[in-house]
Structures are given as C-alpha cells and as structure tokens.
PDB file of C-alpha atoms and ligand atoms in Angstrom:
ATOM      1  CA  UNK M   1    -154.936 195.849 137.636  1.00 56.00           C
ATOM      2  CA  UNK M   2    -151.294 196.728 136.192  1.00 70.00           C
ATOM      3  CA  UNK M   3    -149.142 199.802 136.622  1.00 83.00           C
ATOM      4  CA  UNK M   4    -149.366 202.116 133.291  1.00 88.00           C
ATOM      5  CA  UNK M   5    -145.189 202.997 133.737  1.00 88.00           C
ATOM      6  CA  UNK M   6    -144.637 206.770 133.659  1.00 88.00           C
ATOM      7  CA  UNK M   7    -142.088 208.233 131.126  1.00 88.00           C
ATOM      8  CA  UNK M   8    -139.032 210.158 133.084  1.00 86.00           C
ATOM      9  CA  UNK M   9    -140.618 213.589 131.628  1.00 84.00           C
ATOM     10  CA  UNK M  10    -143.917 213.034 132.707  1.00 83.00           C
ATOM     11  CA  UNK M  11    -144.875 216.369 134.750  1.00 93.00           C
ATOM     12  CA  UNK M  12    -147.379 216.824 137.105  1.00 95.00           C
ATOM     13  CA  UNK M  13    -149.122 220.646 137.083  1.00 96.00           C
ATOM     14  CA  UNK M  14    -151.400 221.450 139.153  1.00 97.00           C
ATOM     15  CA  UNK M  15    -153.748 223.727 136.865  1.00 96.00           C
ATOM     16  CA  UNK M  16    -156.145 224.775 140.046  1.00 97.00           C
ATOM     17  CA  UNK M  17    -157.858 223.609 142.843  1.00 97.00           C
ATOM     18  CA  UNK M  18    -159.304 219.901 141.723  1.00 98.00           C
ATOM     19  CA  UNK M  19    -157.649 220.465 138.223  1.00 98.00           C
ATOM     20  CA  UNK M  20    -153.958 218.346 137.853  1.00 98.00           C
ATOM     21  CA  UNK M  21    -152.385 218.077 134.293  1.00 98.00           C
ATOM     22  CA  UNK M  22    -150.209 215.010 134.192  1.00 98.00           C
ATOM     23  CA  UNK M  23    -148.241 216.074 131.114  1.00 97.00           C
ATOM     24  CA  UNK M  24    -146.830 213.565 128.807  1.00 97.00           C
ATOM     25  CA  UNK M  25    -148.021 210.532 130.893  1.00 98.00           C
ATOM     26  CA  UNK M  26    -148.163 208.186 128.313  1.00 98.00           C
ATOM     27  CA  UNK M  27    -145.308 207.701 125.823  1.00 97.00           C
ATOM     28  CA  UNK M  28    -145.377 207.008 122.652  1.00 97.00           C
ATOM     29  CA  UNK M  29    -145.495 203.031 122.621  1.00 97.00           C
ATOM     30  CA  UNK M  30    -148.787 203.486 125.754  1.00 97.00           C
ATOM     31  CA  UNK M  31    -150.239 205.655 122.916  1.00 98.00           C
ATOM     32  CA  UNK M  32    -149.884 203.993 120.054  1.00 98.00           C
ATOM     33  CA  UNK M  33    -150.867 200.444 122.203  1.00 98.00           C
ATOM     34  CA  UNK M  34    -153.709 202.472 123.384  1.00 98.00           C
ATOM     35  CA  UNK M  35    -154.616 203.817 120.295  1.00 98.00           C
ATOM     36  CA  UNK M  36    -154.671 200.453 119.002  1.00 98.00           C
ATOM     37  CA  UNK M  37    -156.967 198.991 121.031  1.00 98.00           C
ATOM     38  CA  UNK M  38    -159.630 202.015 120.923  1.00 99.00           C
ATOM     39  CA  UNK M  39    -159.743 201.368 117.276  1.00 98.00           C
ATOM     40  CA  UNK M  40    -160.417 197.802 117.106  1.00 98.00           C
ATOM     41  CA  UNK M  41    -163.239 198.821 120.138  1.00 98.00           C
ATOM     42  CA  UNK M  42    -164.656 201.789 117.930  1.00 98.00           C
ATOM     43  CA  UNK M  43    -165.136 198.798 115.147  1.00 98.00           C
ATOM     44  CA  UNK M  44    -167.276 197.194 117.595  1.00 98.00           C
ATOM     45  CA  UNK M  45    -169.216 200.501 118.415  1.00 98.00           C
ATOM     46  CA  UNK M  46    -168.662 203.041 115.208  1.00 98.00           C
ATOM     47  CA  UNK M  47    -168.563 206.689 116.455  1.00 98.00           C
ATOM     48  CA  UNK M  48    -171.762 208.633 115.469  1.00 98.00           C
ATOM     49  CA  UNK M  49    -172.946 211.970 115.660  1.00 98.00           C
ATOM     50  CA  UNK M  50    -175.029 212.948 118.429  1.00 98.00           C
ATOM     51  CA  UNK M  51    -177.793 215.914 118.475  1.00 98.00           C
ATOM     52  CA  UNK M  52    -178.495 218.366 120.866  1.00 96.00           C
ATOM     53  CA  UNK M  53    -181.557 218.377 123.231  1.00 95.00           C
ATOM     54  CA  UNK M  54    -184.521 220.016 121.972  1.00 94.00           C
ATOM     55  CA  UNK M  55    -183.485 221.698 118.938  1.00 96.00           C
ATOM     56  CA  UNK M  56    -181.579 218.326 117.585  1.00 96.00           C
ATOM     57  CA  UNK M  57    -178.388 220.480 116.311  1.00 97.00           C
ATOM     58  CA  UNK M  58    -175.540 218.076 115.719  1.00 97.00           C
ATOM     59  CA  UNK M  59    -172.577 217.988 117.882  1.00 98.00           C
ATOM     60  CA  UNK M  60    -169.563 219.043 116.005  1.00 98.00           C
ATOM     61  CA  UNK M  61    -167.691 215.659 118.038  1.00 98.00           C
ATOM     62  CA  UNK M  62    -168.108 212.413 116.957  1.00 98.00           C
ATOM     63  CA  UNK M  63    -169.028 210.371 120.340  1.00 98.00           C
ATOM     64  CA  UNK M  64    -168.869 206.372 120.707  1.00 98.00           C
ATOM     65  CA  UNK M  65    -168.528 204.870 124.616  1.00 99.00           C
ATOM     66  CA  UNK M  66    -167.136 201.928 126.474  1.00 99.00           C
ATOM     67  CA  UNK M  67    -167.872 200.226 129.430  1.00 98.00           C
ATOM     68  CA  UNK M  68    -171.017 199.206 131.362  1.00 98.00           C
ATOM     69  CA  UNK M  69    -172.617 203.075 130.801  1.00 98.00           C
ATOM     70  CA  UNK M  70    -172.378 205.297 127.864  1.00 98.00           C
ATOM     71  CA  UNK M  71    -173.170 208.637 127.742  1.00 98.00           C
ATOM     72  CA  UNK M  72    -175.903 209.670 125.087  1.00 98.00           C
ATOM     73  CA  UNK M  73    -177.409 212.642 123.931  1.00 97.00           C
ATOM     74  CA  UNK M  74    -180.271 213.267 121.276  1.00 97.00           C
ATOM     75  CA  UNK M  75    -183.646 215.560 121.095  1.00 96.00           C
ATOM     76  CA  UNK M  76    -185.094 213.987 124.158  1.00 96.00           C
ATOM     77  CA  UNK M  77    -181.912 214.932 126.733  1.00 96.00           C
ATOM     78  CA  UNK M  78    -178.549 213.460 127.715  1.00 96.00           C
ATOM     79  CA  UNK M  79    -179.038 210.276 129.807  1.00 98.00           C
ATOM     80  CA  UNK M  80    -176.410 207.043 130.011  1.00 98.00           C
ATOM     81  CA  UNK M  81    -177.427 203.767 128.392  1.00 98.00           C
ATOM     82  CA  UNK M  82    -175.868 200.501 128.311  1.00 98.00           C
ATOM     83  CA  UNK M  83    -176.140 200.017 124.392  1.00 98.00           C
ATOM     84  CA  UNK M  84    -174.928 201.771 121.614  1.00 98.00           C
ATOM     85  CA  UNK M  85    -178.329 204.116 120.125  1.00 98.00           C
ATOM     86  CA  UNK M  86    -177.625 202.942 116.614  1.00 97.00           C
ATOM     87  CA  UNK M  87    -177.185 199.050 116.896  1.00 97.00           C
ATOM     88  CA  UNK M  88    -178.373 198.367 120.096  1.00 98.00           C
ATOM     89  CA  UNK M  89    -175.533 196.633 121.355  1.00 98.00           C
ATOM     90  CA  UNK M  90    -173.522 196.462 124.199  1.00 98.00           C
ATOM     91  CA  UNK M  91    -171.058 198.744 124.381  1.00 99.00           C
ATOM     92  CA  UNK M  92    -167.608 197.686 124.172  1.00 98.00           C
ATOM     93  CA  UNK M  93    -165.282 196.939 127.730  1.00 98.00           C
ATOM     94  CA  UNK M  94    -162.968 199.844 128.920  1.00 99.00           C
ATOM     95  CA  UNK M  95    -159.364 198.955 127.739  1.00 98.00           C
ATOM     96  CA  UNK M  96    -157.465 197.878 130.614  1.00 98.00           C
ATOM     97  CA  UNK M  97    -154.600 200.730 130.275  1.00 98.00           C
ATOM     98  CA  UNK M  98    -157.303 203.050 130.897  1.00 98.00           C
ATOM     99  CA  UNK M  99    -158.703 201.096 133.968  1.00 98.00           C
ATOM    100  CA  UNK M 100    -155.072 200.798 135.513  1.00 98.00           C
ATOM    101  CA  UNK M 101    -154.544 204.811 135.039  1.00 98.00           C
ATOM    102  CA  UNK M 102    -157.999 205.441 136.735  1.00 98.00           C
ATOM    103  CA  UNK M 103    -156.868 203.156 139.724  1.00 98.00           C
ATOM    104  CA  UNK M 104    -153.100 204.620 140.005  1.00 96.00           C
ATOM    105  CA  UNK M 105    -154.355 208.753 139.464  1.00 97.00           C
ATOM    106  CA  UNK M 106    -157.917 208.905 141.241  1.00 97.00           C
ATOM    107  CA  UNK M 107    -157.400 205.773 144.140  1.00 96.00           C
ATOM    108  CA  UNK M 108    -161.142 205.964 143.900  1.00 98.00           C
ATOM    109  CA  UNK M 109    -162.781 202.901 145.354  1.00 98.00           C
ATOM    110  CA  UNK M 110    -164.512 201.620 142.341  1.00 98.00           C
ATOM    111  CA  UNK M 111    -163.847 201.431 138.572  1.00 98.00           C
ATOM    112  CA  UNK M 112    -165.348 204.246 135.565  1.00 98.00           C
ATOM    113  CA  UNK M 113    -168.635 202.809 134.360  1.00 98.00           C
ATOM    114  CA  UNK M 114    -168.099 205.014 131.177  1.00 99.00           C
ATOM    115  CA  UNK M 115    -165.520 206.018 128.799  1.00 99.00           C
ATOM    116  CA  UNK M 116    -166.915 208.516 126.525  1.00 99.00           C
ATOM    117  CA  UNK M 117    -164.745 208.460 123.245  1.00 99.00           C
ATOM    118  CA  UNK M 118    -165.169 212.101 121.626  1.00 98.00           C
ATOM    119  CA  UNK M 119    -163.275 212.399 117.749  1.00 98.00           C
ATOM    120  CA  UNK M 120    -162.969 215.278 116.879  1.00 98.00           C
ATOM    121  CA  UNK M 121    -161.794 215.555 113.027  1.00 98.00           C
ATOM    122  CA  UNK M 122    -161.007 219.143 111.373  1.00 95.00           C
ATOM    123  CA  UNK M 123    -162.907 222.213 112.602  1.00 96.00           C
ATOM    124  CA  UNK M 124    -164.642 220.055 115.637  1.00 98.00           C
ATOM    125  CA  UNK M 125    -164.949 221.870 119.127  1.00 98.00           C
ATOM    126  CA  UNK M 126    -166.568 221.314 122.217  1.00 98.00           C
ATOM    127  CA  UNK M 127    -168.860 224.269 124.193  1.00 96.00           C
ATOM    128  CA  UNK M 128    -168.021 225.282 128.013  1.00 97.00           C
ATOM    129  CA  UNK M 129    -170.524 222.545 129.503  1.00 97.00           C
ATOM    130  CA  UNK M 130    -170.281 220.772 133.026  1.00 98.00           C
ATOM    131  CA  UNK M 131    -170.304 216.561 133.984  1.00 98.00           C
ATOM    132  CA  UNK M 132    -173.392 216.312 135.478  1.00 97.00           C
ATOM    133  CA  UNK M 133    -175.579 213.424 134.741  1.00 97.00           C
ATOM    134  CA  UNK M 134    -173.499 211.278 136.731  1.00 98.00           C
ATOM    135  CA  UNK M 135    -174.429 210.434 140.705  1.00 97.00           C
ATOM    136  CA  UNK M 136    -171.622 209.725 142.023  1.00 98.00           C
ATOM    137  CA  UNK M 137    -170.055 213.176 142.402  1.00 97.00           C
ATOM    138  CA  UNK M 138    -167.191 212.683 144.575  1.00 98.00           C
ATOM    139  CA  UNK M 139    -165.462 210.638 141.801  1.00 98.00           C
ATOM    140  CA  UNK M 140    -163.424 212.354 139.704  1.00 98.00           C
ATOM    141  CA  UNK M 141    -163.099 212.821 135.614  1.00 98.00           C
ATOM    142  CA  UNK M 142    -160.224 211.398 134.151  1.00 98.00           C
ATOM    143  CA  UNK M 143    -159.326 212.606 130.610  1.00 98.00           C
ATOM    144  CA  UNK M 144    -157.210 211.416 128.160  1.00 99.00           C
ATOM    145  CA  UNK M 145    -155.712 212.973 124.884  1.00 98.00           C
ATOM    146  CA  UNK M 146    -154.629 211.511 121.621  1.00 99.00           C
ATOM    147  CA  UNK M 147    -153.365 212.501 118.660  1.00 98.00           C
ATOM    148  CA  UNK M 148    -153.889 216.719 117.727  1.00 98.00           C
ATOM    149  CA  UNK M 149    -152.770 219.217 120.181  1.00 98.00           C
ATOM    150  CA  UNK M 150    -156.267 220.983 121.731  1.00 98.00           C
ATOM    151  CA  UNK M 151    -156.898 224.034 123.253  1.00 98.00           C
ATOM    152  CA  UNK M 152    -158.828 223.035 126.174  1.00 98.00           C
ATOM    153  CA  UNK M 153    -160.633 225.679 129.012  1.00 98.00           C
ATOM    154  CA  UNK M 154    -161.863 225.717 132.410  1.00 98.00           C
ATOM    155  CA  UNK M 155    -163.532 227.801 134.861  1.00 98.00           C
ATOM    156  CA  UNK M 156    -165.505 227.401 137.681  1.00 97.00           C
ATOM    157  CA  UNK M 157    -168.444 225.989 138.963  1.00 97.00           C
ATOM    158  CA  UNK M 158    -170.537 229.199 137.560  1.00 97.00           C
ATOM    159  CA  UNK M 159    -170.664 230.137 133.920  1.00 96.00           C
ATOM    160  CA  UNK M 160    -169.265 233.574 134.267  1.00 96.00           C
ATOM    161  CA  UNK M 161    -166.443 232.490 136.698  1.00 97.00           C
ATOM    162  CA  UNK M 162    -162.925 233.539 134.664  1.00 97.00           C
ATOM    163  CA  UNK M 163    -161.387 230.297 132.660  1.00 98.00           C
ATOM    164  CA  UNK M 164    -158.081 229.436 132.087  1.00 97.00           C
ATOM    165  CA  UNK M 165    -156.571 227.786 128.477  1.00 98.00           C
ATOM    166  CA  UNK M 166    -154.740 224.650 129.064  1.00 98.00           C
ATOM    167  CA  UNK M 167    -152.933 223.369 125.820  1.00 98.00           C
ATOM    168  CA  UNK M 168    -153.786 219.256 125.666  1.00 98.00           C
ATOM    169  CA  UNK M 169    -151.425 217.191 123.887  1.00 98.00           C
ATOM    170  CA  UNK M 170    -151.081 213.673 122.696  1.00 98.00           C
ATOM    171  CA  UNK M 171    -150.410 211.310 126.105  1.00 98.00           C
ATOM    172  CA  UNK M 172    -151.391 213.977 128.670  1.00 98.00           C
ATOM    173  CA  UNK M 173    -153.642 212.781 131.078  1.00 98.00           C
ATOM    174  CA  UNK M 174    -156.150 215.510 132.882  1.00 98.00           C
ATOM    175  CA  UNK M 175    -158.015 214.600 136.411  1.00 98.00           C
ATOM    176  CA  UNK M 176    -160.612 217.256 137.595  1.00 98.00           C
ATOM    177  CA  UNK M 177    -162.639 216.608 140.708  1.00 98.00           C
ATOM    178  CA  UNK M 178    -162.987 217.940 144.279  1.00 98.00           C
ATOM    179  CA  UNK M 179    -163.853 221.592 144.143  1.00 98.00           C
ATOM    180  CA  UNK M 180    -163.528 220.815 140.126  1.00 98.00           C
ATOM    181  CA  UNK M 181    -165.955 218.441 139.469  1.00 98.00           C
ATOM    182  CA  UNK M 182    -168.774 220.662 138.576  1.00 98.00           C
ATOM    183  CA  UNK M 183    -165.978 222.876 136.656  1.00 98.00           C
ATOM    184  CA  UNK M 184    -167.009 224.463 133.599  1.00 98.00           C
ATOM    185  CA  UNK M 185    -164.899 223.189 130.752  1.00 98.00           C
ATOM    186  CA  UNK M 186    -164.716 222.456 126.890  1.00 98.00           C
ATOM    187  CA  UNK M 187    -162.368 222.536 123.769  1.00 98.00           C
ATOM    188  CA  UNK M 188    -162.014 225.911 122.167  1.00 98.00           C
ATOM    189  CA  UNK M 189    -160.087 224.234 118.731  1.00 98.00           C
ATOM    190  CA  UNK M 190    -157.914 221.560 118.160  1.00 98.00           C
ATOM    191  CA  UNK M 191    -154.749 222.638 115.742  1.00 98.00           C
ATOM    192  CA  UNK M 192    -155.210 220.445 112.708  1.00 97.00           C
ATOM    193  CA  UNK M 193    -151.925 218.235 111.837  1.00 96.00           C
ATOM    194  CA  UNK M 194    -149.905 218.789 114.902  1.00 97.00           C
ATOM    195  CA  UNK M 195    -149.623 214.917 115.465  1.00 97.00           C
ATOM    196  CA  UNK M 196    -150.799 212.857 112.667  1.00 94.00           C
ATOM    197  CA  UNK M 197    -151.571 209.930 114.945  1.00 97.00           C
ATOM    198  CA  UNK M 198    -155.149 209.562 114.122  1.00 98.00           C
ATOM    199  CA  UNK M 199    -156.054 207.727 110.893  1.00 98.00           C
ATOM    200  CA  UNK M 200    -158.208 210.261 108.708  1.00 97.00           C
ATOM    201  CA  UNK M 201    -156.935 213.276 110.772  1.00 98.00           C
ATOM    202  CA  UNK M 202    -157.761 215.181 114.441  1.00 98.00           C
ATOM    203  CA  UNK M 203    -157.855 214.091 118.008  1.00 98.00           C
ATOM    204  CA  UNK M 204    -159.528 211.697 119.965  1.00 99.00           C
ATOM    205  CA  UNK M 205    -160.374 212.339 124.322  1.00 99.00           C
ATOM    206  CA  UNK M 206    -161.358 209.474 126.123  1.00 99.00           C
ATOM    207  CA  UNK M 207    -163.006 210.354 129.069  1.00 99.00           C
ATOM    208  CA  UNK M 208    -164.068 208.241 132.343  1.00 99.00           C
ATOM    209  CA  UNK M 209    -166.303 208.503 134.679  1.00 98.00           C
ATOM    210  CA  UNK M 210    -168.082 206.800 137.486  1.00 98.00           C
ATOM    211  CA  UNK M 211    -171.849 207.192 136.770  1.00 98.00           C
ATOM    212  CA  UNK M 212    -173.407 205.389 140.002  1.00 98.00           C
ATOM    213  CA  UNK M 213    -172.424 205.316 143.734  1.00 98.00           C
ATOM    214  CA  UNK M 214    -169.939 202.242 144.321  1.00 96.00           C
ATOM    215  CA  UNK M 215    -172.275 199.751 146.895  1.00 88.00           C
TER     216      UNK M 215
HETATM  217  C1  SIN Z 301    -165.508 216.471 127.296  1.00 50.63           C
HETATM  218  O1  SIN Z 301    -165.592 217.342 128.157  1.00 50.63           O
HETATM  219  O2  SIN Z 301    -166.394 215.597 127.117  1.00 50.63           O
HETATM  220  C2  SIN Z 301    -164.313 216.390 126.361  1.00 50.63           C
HETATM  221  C3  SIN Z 301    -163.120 217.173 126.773  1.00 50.63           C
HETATM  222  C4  SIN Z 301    -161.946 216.920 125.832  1.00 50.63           C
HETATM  223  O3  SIN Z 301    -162.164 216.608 124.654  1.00 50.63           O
HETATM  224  O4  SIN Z 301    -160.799 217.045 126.277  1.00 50.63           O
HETATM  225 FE1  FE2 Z 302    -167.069 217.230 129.729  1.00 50.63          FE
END
C-alpha cells in the first residue's frame, strides 16, 4: 500500500483519550483525487436512504458502502451485508487512498471491511449513536470529511457522559478507538456552502471500519 503524503499544515490534536483529529490531512489535490474516485464508485452503488429500525423513519443521511461489508439499516435492524439492498450487487472496492491512510494512522493488522459513505445534502444531521455492530472492537474508526464544514460531537461511552463539539472540515481525518471506540458521537449540522466541493451541495464522511476479527 502507498504513503497518502501529508501537507506541511497538517496538525495532529488530540481531542481526548482514543479521539485524535488529524486536521487538514489531505490537501486539496488528495481531495479532489479522492473525491473523484468516490463518485465514479457511488455510480456503481447510488446512495439511498435508509430507515430506522422498527418505526422505519428515514435517516436524514444518504448512506452507500464500499468494500467487502456494508453497513445497512432498515425496519428489521442494522446488520452488514455484502450487497447493496437496492440492486443486489456487490458493493464497490475501498479506494486505495483510503486503504493507505487506514494502514499509515491505525497500524492495525488487517484492512477496513467497510467504508460507510454518509451524504449529507442541506439540513441532514446525524443523532449521538455508538459503532457497535462490528466484532472486532479493538480496531479503530477512521473518518474522513469532504466538502461542508460539520459540527461533529462526542462523549463517552454512556449517553449522559458530557460531549465535546469538534468542527470537521474538508480533508480532516478523525481516528477514535481505545477507550473511544464505544464513544458516543454524531453530527449536530453541517454549515451549508462553506466548501462547494460536492456536486449538488453538502458533505460527504467516509467512514471505515473493520467488521470481523483479522484470522
Ligand atoms: C457516522 O458516525 O457514521 C458519521 C460521522 C460523520 O459524518 O462524521
Ligand atoms: Fe458512527
């Protein structure tokens, strides 16, 4: 796997225990060429608008995945699957970029099985929730941001622990695991039109995650 090279500025904050920020980690030219390539994926695996369990409410988010497991949710409960729930098909490979920034900022032993892609166009948030339908636990989430600036938050491992607001912009890069992994976290708003990267508007997170316990 290649190096993704890191931009002179890039900053590393560490948000809390488990939680590191790696600000500005991809320039502009590794967003746009990432950007790219989720595009001409998300034509092979159109985003579509999950439900919630039970009462079937529709996410706000417009989901697709990549990679050997995506994540899925409808009435019947959140479970991973390794075809899209409209088409049936496979879904699409994890670009490459994103493997090489999982190997370089985790150094866990085995690649994602899943990127979740979440759009989120105008108005679109994401509740306080937690990762955990996946069993291998002491791999961490690695988040990406593109395009609108979001007003992400995270707590702890209980609902009524305090939370902390952590502005995401286009590039960063956000790792959670450890103590974290179970963290409490989701996307208060996203400020419409503060990058105008995204065709038709908002922000896209790609999110990875290692589903199963390497061999
Ligand atoms: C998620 O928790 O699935 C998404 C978080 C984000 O959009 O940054
Ligand atoms: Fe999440």
């Amino acid at each position: 796997m290649g190096t993704v090279e890191a931009p002179t500025d890039a900053l590393r904050l560490d948000v809390a225990p488990g939680v590191v920020l790696w600000h500005g980690r991809l320039d502009a030219g590794a967003q746009r060429a990432l950007l790219d390539d989720v595009l001409a994926r998300v034509e092979l695996a159109p985003f579509y608008r999950p439900r919630m369990p039970l009462s079937g409410a529709p996410f706000s988010v417009e989901e697709t995945n990549f990679g050997p497991l995506g994540w899925v949710s409808d009435k019947s409960g959140y479970r991973y699957q390794p075809t899209h729930p409209l088409s049936g098909k496979p879904w699409p490979a994890i670009p490459p970029l994103l493997l090489a920034l999982w190997d370089e900022l985790t150094q866990y032993p085995a690649p994602p099985q899943c990127c979740l892609v979440n759009l989120y166009r105008a108005g679109a948030k994401m509740g306080l929730h937690q990762d955990r339908d996946e069993g291998a636990r002491d791999a961490p989430v690695l988040s990406v941001s593109l395009g609108d600036e979001a007003l992400f938050r995270i707590g702890g491992t209980s609902r009524r622990d305090p939370t902390r607001g952590v502005a995401l912009r286009s590039g960063d890069v956000l790792v959670f695991g450890g103590p974290a992994r179970l963290a409490f976290h989701g996307i208060d708003r996203v400020k419409a039109g503060t990058s105008g990267q995204i065709p038709g508007g908002g922000r896209i997170n790609l999110t990875l995650r290692r589903v199963t316990p390497p061999q």
